[in-house]
Coordinates of C-alpha atoms in Angstrom, one line a residue:
X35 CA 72.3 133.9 103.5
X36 CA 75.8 133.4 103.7
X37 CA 77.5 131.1 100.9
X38 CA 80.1 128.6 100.7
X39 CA 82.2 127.1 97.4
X40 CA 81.8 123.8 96.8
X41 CA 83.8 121.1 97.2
X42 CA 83.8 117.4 95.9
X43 CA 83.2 114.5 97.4
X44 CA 85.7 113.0 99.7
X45 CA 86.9 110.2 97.9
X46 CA 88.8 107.6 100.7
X47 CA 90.7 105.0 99.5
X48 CA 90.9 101.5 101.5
X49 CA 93.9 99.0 101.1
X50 CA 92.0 95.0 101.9
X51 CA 94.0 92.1 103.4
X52 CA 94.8 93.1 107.1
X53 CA 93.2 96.7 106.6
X54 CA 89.1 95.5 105.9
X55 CA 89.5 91.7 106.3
X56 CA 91.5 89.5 108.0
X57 CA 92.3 87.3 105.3
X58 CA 95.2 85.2 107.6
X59 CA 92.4 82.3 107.7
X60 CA 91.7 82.4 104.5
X61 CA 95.5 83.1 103.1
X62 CA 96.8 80.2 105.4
X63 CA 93.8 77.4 104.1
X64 CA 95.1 78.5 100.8
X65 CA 98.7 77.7 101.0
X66 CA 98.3 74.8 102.9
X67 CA 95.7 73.8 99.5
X68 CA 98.7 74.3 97.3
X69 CA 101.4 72.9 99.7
X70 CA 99.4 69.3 99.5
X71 CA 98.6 69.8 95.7
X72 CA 102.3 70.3 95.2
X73 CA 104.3 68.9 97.3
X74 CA 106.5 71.6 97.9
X75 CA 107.2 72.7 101.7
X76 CA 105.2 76.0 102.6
X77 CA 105.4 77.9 105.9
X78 CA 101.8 78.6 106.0
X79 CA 101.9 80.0 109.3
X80 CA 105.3 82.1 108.6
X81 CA 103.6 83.4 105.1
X82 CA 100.7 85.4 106.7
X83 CA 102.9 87.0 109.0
X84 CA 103.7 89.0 106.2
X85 CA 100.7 89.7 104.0
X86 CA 100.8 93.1 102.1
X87 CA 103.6 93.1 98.8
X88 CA 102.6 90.9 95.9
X89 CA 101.8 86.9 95.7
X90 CA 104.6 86.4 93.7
X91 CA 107.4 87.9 96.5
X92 CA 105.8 85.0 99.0
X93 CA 105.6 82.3 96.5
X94 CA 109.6 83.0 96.0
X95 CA 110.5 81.6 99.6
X96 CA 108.8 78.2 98.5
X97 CA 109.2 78.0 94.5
X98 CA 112.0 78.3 92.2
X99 CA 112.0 81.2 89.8
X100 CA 110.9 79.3 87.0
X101 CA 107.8 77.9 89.0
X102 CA 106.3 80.9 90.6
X103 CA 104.4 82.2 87.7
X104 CA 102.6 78.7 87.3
X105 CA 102.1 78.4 90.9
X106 CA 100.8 81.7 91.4
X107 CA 98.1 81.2 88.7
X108 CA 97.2 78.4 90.6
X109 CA 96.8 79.6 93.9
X110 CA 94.7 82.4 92.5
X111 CA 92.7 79.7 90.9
X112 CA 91.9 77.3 94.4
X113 CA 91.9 80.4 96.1
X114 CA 87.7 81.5 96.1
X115 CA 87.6 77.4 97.0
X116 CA 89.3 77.9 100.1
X117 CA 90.2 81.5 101.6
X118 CA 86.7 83.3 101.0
X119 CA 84.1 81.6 103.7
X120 CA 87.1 81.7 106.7
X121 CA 87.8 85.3 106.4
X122 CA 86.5 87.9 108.2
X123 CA 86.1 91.5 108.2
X124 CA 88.6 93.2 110.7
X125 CA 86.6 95.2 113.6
X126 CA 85.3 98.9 112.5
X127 CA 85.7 97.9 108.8
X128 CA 81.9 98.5 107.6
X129 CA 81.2 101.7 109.7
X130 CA 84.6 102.8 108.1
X131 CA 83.2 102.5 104.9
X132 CA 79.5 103.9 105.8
X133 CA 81.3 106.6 107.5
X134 CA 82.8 107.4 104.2
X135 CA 79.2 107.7 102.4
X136 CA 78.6 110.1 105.5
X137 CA 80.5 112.2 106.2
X138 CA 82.6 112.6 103.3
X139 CA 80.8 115.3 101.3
X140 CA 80.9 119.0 101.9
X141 CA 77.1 119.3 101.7
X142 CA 74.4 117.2 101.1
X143 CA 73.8 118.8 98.1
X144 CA 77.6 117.0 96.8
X145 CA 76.2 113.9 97.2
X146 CA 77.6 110.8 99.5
X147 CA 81.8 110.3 99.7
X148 CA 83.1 107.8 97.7
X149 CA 84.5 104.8 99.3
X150 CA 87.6 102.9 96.8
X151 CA 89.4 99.9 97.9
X152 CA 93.1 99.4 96.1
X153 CA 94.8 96.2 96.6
X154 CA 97.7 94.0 95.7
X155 CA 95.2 91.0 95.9
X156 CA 93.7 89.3 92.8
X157 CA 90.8 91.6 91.8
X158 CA 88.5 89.2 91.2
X159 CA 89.2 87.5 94.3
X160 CA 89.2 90.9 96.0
X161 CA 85.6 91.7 95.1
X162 CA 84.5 87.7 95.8
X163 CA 86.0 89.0 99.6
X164 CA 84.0 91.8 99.4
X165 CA 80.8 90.5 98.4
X166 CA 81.0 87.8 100.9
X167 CA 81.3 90.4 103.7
X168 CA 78.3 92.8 102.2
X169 CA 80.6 95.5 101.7
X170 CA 80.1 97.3 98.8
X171 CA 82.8 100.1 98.0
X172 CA 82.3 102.2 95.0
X173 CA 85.2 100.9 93.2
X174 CA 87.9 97.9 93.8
X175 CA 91.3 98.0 91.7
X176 CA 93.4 95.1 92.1
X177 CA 96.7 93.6 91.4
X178 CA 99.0 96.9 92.4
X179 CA 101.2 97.1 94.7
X180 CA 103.1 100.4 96.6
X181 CA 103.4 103.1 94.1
X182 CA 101.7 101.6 91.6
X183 CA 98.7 101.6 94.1
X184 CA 99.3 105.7 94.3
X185 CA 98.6 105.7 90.2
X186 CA 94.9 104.3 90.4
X187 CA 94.3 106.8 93.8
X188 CA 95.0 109.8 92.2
X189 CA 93.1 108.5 88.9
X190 CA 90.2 108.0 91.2
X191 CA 90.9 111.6 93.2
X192 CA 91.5 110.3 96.9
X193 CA 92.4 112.7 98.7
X194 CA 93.0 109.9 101.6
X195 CA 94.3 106.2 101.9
X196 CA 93.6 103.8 105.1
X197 CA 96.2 101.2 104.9
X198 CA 98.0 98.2 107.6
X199 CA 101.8 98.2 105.6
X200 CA 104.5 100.9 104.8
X201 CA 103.8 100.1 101.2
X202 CA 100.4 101.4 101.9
X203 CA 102.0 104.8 103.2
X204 CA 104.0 104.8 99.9
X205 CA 101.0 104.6 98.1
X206 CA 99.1 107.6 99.8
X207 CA 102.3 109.9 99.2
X208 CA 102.6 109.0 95.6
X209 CA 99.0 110.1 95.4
X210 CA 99.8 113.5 96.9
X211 CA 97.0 111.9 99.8
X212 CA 96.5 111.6 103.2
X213 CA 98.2 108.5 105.1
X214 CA 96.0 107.0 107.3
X215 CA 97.6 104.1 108.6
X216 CA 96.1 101.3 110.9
X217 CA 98.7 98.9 112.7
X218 CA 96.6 95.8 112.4
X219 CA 98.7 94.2 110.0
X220 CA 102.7 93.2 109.5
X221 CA 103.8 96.8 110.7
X222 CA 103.2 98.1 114.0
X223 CA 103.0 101.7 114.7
X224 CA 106.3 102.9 115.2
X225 CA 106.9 101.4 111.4
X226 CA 104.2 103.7 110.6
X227 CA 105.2 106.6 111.6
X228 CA 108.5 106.3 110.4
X229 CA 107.6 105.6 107.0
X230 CA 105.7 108.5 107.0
X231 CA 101.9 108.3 107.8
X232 CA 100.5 111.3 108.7
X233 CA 97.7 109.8 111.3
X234 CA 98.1 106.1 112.6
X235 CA 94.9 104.6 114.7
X236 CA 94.7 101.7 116.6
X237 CA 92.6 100.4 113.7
X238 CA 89.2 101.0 112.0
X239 CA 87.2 101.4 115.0
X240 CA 89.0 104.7 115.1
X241 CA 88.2 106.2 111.6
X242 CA 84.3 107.2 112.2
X243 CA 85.4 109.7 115.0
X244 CA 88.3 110.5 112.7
X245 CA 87.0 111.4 109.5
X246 CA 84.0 113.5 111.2
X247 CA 86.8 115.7 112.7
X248 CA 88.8 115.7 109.4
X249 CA 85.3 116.3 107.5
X250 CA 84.7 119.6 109.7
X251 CA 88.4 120.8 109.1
X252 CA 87.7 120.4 104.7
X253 CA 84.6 122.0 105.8
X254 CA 86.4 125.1 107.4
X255 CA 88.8 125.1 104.9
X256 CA 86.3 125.4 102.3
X257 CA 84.2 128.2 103.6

């Protein structure tokens, strides 16, 4: 009987807002919370055209420097109040992750791929989203943003990272993985591409039929 090496578990990495759920709903209820608790003017509608970089970059357009801090503590704070129940999970994004715990092992013998999600978002409120939505990944690391987001793939060994934003694409090369890029977010594909993803989809729905094939190739490669 012929033998193969082994190989570890595929370890995929997902980014959240725009990539699993479509947090716009949520995002928007949220601002529009602080914007009457304040006073201050927020674009609501303008703000979640570009979700992906950190709270703290938005909150700049609508706070002065010495009020973001404060205000971004407290947005994180009514956020579970009024962004979880509105958002949704974006189309394909629990067979993505399923597809993950099957297909991304070498053998059954390996055990089931490993499914991480890395985010710039709040990590508590990241796994409040998650829990909402019955999605359960393996691991959630919150608060990082672009490279920093690379750090805490490569601590985790993903070998690939699903993301909506060019900061996402960052991420995956400063992991030394795979950027799987979906243009259901702020960047479209061209953006993608340019930046450097090395597979964009049309978005999750894609990424069962994907990974099989990719599976199959790590299993050629490994034989």
């Amino acid at each position: 009987m012929a033998t193969h090496p082994r190989t570890a578990p595929l370890t995929v990495g997902f980014d959240l807002d725009m990539t699993l759920i479509d947090s716009r709903p949520g995002i928007k209820a949220a601002y529009e919370a602080l914007s009457a608790e304040t006073g201050a003017y927020i674009d609501a509608d303008l703000a979640i055209t570009r979700l992906g970089p950190p709270l703290e970059q938005e909150l700049a357009h609508w706070f002065p420097d010495d009020r973001i801090r404060t205000m971004g503590d407290r947005y994180r704070e009514i956020y579970p109040l009024f962004a979880i129940a509105p958002t949704p999970a974006m189309p394909g994004a629990h067979e993505a992750i399923s597809a993950v715990w099957r297909l991304g092992s070498v053998s059954a013998e390996d055990g089931r791929g490993r499914a991480i999600v890395v985010t710039a978002k709040h990590e508590p409120n990241a796994k409040l989203h998650l829990a909402h939505l019955g999605m359960e990944p393996d691991a959630v690391v919150g608060w990082l943003w672009a490279e920093a987001k690379g750090e805490a793939l490569r601590e985790h060994g993903a070998s690939v990272y699903v993301g909506d934003h060019i900061g996402d694409v960052r991420a995956a090369r400063t992991a030394g993985a795979l950027s799987v890029a979906v243009p259901t977010g702020p960047c479209d594909a061209a953006e993608l591409r340019a930046a450097g993803a090395d597979v964009v989809l049309d978005d999750l729905t894609c990424f069962p039929d994907w990974l099989e094939s990719y599976a199959a190739e790590r299993v050629a490669d490994s034989a």
